[in-house]
Short mmCIF file of C-alpha atoms and ligand atoms in Angstrom, two decimals:
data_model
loop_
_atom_site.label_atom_id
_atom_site.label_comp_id
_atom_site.label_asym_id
_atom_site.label_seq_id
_atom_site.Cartn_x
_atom_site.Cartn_y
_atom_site.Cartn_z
CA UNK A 1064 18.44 -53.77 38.38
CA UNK A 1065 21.69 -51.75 39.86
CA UNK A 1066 20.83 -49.15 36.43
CA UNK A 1067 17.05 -48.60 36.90
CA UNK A 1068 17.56 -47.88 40.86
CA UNK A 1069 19.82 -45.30 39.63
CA UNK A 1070 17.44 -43.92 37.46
CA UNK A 1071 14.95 -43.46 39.42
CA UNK A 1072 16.87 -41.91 42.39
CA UNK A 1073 17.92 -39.36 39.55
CA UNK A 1074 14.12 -39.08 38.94
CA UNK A 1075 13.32 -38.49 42.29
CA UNK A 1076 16.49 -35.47 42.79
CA UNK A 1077 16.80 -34.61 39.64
CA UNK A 1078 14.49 -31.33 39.50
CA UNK A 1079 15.78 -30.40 42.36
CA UNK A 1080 19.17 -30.01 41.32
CA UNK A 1081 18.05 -28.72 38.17
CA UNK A 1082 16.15 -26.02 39.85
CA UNK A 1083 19.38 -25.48 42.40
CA UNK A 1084 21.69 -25.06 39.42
CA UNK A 1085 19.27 -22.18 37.69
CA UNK A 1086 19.13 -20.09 41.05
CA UNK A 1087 21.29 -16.70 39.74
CA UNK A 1088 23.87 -15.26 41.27
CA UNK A 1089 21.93 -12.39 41.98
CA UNK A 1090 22.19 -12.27 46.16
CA UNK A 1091 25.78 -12.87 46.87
CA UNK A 1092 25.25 -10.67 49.85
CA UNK A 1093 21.48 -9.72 51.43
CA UNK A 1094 19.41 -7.01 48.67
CA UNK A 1095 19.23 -3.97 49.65
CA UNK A 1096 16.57 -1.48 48.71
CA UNK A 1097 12.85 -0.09 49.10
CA UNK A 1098 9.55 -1.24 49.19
CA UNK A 1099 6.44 0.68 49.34
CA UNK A 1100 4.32 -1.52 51.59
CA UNK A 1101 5.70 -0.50 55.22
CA UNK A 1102 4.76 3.10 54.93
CA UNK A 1103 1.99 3.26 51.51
CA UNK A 1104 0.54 -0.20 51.85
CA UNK A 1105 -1.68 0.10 49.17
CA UNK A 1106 -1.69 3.83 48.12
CA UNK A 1107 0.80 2.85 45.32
CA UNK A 1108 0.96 4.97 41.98
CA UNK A 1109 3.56 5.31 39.29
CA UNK A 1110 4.14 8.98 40.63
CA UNK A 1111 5.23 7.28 43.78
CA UNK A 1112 7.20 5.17 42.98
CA UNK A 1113 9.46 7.34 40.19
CA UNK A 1114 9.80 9.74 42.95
CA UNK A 1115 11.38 7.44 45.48
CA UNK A 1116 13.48 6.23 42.35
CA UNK A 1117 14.41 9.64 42.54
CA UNK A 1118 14.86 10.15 45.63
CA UNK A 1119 17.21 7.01 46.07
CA UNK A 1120 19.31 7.92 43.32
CA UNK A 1121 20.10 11.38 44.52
CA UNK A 1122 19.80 11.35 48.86
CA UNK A 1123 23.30 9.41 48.99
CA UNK A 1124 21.76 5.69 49.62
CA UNK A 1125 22.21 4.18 46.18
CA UNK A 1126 25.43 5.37 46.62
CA UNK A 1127 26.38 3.01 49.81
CA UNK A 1128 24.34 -0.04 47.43
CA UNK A 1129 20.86 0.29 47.78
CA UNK A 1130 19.31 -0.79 44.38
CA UNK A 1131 16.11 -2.46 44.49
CA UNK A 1132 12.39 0.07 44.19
CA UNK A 1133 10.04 -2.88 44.82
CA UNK A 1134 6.15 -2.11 44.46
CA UNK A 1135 4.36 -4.44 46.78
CA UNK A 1136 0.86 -5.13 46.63
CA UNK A 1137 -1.99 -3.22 44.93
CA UNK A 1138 -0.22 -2.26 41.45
CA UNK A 1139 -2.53 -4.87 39.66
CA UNK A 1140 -6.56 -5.13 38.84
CA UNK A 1141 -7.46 -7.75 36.70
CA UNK A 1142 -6.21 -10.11 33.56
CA UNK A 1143 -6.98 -9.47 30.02
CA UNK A 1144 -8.31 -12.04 27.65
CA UNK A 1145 -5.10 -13.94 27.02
CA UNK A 1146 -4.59 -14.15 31.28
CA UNK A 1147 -2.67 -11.42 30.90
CA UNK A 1148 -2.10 -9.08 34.49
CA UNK A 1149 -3.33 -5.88 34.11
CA UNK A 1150 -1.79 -3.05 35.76
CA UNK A 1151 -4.44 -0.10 37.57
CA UNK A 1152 -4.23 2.10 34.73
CA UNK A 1153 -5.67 5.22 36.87
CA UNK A 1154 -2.92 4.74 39.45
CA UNK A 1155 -0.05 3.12 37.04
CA UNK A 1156 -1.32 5.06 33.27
CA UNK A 1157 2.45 4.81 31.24
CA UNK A 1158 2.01 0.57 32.42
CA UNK A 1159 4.36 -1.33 34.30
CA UNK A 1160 6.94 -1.35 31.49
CA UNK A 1161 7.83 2.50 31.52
CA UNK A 1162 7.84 2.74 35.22
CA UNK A 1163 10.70 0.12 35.09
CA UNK A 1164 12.16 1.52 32.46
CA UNK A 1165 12.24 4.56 34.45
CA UNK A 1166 13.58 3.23 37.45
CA UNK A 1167 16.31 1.42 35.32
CA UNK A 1168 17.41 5.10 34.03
CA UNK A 1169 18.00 6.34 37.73
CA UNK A 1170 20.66 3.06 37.23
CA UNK A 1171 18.58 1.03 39.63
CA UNK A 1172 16.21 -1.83 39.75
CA UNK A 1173 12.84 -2.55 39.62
CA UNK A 1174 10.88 -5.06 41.37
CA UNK A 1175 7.18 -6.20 41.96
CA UNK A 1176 4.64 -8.64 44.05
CA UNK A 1177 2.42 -11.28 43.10
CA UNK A 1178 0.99 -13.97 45.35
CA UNK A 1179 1.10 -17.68 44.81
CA UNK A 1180 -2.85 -18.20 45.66
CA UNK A 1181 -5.65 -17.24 43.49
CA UNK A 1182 -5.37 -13.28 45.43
CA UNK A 1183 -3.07 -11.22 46.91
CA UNK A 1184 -3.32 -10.27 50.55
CA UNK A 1185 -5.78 -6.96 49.40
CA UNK A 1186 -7.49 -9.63 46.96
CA UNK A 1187 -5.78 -8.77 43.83
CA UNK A 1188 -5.34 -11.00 41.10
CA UNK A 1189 -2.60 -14.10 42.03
CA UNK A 1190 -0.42 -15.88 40.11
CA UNK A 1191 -1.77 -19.55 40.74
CA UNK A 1192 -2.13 -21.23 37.41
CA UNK A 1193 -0.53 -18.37 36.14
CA UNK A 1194 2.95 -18.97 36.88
CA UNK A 1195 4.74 -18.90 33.33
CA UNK A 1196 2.38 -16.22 31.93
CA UNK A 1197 3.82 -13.95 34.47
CA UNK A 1198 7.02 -14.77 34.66
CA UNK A 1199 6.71 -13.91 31.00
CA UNK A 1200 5.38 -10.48 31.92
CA UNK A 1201 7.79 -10.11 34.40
CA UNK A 1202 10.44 -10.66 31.75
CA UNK A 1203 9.15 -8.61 29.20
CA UNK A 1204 9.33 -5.38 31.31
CA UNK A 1205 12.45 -5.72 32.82
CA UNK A 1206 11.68 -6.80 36.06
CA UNK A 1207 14.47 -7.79 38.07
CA UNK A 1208 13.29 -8.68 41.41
CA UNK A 1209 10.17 -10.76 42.19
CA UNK A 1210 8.37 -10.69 46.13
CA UNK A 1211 5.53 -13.57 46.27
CA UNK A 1212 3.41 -13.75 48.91
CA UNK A 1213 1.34 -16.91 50.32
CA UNK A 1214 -2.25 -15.24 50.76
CA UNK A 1215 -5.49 -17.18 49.81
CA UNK A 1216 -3.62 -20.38 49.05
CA UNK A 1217 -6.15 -22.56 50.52
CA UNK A 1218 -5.62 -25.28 53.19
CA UNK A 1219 -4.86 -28.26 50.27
CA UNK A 1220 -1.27 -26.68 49.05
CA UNK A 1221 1.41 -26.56 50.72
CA UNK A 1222 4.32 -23.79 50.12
CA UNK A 1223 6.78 -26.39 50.07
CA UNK A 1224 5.05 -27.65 47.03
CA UNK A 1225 4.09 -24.84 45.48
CA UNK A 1226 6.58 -21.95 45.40
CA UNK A 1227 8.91 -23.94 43.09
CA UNK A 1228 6.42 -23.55 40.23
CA UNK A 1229 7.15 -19.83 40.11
CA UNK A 1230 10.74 -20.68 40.91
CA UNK A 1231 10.92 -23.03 37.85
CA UNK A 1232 9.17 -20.30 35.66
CA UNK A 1233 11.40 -17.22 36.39
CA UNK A 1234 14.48 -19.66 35.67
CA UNK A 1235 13.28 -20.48 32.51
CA UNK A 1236 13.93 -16.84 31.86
CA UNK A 1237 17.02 -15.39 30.29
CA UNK A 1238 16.55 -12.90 32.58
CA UNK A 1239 17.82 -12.97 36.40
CA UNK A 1240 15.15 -12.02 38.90
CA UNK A 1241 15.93 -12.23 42.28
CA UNK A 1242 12.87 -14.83 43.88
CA UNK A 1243 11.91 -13.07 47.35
CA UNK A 1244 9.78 -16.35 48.99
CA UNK A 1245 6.82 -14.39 51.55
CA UNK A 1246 5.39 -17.47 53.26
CA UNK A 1247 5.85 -15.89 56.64
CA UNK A 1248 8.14 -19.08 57.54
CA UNK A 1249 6.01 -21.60 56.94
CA UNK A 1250 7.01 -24.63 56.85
CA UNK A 1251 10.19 -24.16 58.61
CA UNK A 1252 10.82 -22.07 55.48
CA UNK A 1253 14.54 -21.30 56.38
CA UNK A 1254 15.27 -25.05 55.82
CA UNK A 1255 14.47 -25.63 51.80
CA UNK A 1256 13.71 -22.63 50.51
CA UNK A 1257 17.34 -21.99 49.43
CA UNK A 1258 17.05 -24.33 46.54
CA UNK A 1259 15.07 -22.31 44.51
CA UNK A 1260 14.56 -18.67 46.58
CA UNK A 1261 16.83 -15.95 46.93
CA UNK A 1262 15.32 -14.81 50.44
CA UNK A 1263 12.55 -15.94 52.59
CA UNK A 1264 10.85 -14.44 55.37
CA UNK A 1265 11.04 -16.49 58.55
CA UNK A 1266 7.71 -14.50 60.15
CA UNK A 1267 4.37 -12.76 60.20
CA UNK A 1268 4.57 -9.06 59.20
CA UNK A 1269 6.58 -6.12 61.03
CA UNK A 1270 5.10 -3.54 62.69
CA UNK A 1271 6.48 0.16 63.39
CA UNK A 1272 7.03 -0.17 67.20
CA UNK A 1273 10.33 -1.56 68.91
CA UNK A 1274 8.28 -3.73 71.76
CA UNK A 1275 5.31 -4.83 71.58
CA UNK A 1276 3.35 -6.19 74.46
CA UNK A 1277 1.21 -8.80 72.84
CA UNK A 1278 2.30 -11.82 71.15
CA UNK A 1279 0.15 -11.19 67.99
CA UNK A 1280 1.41 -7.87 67.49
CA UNK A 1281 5.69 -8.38 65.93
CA UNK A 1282 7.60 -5.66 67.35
CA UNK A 1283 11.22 -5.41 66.08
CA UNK A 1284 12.33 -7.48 69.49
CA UNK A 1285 9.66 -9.66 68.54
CA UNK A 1286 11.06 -10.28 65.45
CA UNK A 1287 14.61 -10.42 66.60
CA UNK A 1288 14.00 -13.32 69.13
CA UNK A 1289 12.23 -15.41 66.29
CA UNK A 1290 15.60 -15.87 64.49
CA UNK A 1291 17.17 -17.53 67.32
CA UNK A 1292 18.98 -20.88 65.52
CA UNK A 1293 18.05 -19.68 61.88
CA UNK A 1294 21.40 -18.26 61.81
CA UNK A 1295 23.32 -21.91 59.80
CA UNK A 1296 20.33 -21.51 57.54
CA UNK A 1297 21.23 -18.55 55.68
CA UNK A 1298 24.54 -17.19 53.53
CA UNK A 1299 25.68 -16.59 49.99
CA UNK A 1300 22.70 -16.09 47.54
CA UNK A 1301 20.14 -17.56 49.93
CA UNK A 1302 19.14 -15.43 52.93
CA UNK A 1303 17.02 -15.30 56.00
CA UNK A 1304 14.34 -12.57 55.87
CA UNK A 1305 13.05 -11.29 59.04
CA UNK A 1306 10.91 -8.70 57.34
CA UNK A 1307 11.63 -4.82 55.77
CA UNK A 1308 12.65 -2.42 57.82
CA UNK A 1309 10.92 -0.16 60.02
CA UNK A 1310 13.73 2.11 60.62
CA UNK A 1311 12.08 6.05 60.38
CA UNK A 1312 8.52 4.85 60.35
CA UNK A 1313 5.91 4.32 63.31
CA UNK A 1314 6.74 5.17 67.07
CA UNK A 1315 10.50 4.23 66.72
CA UNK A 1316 12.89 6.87 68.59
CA UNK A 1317 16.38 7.41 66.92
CA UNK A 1318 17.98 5.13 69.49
CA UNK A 1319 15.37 2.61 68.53
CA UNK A 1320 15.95 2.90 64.80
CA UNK A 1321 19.51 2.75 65.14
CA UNK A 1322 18.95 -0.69 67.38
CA UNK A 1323 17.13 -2.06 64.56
CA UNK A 1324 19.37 -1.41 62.01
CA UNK A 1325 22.07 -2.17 63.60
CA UNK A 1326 20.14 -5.65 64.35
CA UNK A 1327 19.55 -6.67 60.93
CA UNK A 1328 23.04 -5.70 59.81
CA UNK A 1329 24.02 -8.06 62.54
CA UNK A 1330 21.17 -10.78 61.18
CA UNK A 1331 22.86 -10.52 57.41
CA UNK A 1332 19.11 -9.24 56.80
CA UNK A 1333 18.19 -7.51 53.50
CA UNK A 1334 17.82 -3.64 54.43
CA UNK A 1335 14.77 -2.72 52.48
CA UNK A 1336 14.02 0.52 53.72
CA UNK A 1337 10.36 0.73 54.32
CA UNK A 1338 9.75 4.77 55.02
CA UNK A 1339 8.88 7.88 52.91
CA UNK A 1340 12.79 8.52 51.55
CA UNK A 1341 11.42 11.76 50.10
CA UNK A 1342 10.74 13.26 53.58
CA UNK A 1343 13.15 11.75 55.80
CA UNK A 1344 14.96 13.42 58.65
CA UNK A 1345 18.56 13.55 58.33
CA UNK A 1346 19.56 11.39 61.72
CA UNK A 1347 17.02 8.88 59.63
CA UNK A 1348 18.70 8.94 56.19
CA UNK A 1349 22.12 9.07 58.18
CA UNK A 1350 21.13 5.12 59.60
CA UNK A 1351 20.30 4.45 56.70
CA UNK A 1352 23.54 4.88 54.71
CA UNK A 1353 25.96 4.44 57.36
CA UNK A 1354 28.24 2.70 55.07
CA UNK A 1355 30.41 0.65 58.12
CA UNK A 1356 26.98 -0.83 58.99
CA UNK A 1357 26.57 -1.86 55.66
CA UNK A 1358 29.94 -3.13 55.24
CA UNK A 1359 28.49 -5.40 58.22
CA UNK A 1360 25.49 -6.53 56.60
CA UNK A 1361 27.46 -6.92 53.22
CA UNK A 1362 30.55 -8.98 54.48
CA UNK A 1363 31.91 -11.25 51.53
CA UNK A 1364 31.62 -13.83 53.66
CA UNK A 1365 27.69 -14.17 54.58
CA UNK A 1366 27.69 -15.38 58.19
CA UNK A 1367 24.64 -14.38 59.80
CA UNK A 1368 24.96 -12.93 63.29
CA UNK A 1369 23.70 -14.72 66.40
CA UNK A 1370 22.91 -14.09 69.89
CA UNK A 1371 25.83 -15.12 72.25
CA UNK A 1372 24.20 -13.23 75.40
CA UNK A 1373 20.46 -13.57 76.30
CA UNK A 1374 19.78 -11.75 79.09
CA UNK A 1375 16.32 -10.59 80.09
CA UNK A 1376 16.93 -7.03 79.58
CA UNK A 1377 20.73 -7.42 78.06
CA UNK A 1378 21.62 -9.31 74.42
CA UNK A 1379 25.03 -9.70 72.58
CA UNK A 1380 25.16 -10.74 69.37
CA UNK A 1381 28.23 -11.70 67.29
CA UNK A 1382 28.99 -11.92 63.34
CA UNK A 1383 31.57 -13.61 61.79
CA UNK A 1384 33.26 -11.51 59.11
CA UNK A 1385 35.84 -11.61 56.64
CA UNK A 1386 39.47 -11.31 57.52
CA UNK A 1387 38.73 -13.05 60.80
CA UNK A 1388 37.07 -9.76 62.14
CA UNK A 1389 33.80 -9.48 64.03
CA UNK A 1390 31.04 -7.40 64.29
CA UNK A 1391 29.54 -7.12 68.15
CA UNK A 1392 26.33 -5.74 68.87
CA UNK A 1393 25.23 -5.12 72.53
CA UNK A 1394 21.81 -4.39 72.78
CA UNK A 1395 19.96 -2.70 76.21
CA UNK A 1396 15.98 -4.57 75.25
CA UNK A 1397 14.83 -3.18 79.11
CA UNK A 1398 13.01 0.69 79.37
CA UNK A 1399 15.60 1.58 81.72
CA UNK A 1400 19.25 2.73 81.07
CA UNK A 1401 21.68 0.35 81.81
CA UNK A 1402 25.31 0.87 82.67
CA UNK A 1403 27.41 -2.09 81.23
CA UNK A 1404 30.81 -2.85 81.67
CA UNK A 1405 31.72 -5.01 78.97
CA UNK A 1406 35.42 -7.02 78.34
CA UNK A 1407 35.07 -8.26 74.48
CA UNK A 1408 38.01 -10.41 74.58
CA UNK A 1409 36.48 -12.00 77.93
CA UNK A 1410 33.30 -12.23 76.81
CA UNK A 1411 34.04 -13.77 73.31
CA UNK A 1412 36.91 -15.71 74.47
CA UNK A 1413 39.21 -14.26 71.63
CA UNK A 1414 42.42 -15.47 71.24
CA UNK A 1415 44.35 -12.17 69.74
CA UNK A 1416 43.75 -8.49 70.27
CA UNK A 1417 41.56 -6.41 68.06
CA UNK A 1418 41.13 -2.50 67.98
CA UNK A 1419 37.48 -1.87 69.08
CA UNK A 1420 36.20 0.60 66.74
CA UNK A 1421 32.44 1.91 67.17
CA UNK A 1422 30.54 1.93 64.25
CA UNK A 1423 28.36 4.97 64.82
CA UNK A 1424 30.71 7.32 66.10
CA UNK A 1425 33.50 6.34 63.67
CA UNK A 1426 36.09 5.94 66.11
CA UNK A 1427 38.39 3.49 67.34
CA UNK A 1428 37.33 3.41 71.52
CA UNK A 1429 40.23 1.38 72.53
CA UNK A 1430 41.40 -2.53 72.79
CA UNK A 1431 39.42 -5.73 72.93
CA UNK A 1432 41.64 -6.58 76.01
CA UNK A 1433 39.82 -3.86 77.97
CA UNK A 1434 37.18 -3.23 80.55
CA UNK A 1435 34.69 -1.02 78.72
CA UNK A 1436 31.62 0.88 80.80
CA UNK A 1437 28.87 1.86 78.42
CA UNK A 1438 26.19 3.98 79.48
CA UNK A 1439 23.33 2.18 77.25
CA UNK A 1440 19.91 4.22 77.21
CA UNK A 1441 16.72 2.09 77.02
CA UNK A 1442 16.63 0.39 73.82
CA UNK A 1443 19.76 1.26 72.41
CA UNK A 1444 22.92 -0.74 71.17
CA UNK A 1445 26.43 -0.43 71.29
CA UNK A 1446 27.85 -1.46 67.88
CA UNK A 1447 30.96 -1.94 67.08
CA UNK A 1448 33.62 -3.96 64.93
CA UNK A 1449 36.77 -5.66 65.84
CA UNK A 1450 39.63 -4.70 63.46
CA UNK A 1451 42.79 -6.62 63.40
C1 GLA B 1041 1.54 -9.79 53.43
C2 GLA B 1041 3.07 -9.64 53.41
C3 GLA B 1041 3.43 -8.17 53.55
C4 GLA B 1041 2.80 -7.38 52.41
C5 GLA B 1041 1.30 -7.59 52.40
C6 GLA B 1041 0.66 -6.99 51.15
O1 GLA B 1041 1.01 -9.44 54.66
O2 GLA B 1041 3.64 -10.40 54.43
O3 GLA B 1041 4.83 -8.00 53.56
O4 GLA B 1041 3.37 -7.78 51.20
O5 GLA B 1041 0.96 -8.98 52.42
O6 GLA B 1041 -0.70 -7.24 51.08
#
């Protein structure tokens, strides 16, 4: 009796641990990279997309660890008689498999978007019921990094039950690719979808504008407040997604860009830039790759960042990093300038002394035991680290 009970709770966990155990290493800290949907939605083409390889390899950011070109949605048409995708061969005519190969020769990777309904989101072809064929694909032309999105999926399925189908397929593989779960948080999806995914978004879509006024519309600060409490969720190899950056694209000022990446450095995000990195302004590209935010985002340690102050018009956030340091981000959300005078060891109740050293500047600005006054302009931060 004692035996079969044992058997079947095995039964009953069993996949799940198998699935657990097949995850790959491949997201010890949050991915970093591009993706074309931000900024081309679906004006995607195999020129594109070898010239942002291009442009990554040489414009200093795979240099600081960018690595990922993902193609989001619109790359695919139909499926052949064998089920087969089928790549646009006007927009994509060397097929899928040269463009990665491509992209792998600029000594980065490639990635690519499928759906887990019958369509994507611009009614392409899905993967449902197609699961292992395409993971095949996938396989086959050196894909390495897999986005799947939860369009026209019907009201009988739920994600929780059906993203690990992919998930089981793509571990089947021999090779890694990174599982990048786009249910827009369904499902609570920052509480099980680290047994099988790498990343998964915790909301609806982005948009290019740093405030929004209505509640359908998510502006970065829309965004941000949505990841309140996500923060024990995410960590080594299984991160919380609050969408691709917007940094360079849409109405965002340079303060505002530099808020927002500072922000998802803070959030342990993954920075997938999201603009046109062949015509980028140099304050842009210079957010981009500032290597001591990254170091942020990066830490070996994977604590996401939280928010310690919420003011109306006034936010602190805090992240844990390695070497018992911490990153401190002070954000001004209000349209007005604010003048702040801020005391980091009062304020985070720290027990030893750090040197405060500001992360965009590249300066150390004094001790944590002192009385700072920051002049903050409307949406701006202060960002800074505390080095022992
Ligand atoms: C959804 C996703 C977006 C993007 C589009 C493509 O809206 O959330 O990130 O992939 O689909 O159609």
């Amino acid at each position: 009796m004692k035996v079969s009970l044992v058997a079947m709770v095995m039964i009953v966990v069993l996949p799940f641990n198998i699935l657990a155990q097949k995850k790959a290493d491949v997201a010890l800290t949050p991915p970093m990279g591009w993706n074309s949907w931000n900024y081309f939605a679906c004006d995607v083409s195999e020129a594109l997309i070898k010239e942002m390889a291009d442009a990554m390899a040489a414009n200093g950011m795979a240099e600081v660890g960018y690595e990922y070109i993902v193609i989001d949605d619109c790359w695919q048409v139909s499926r052949d008689e064998n089920g087969k995708i089928v790549e646009d061969p006007v927009r994509f005519p060397s097929g899928i498999k040269a463009l990665a190969d491509y992209v792998h020769s600029k000594g980065l990777k490639f990635g690519i978007y499928s759906d887990a309904g019958k369509r994507t989101c611009q009614e392409r072809p899905g993967s449902l019921g197609y699961e292992e064929i395409d993971a095949k694909t996938y396989e086959e032309w050196g894909v390495d990094y897999l986005k799947y999105d939860w369009c026209h999926n019907g009201i009988f399925r739920t994600s929780k039950e059906t993203y690990p189908t992919m998930a089981k397929a793509l571990y089947e593989l021999d090779r890694p690719i990174l599982f990048s779960m786009c249910n827009w948080g369904r499902q609570k999806s920052w509480e099980w979808a680290g047994d099988y995914a790498h990343i998964w978004r915790t909301t609806h879509d982005i948009k290019p504008t740093f405030s929004g006024v209505s509640v359908f519309f998510l502006s970065v600060l829309r965004i941000l407040d949505k990841q309140d409490g996500l923060e024990k969720h995410g960590g080594v190899n299984g991160w919380n997604d609050p969408d691709m950056l917007q940094v360079g694209n849409g109405d965002l000022t340079m303060d505002e860009n530099q808020a927002h990446f500072a922000l998802w450095s803070m959030l342990a995000a993954p920075l997938m830039a999201g603009n046109d990195l062949r015509n980028m302004p140099p304050d842009v590209l210079s957010i981009l790759t500032n290597k001591e935010a990254i170091a942020i985002n990066q830490d070996a340690l994977g604590k996401q960042g939280y928010r310690l102050i919420n003011g109306k018009d006034f936010n602190v956030y805090v992240k844990e990093l390695s070497n018992d340091e911490w990153a401190v981000c002070l954000l001004n959300r209000g349209k007005a300038e604010q003048t702040i005078d801020f005391n980091f060891r009062d304020q985070l109740k720290l027990e030893q002394d750090f040197t405060v050293h500001n992360i965009w500047s590249n300066e150390d600005i004094g001790t944590s035991d002192a009385t700072f006054k920051f002049d903050m302009p409307s949406h701006s931060v202060v960002f800074v680290r505390l080095r022992r």
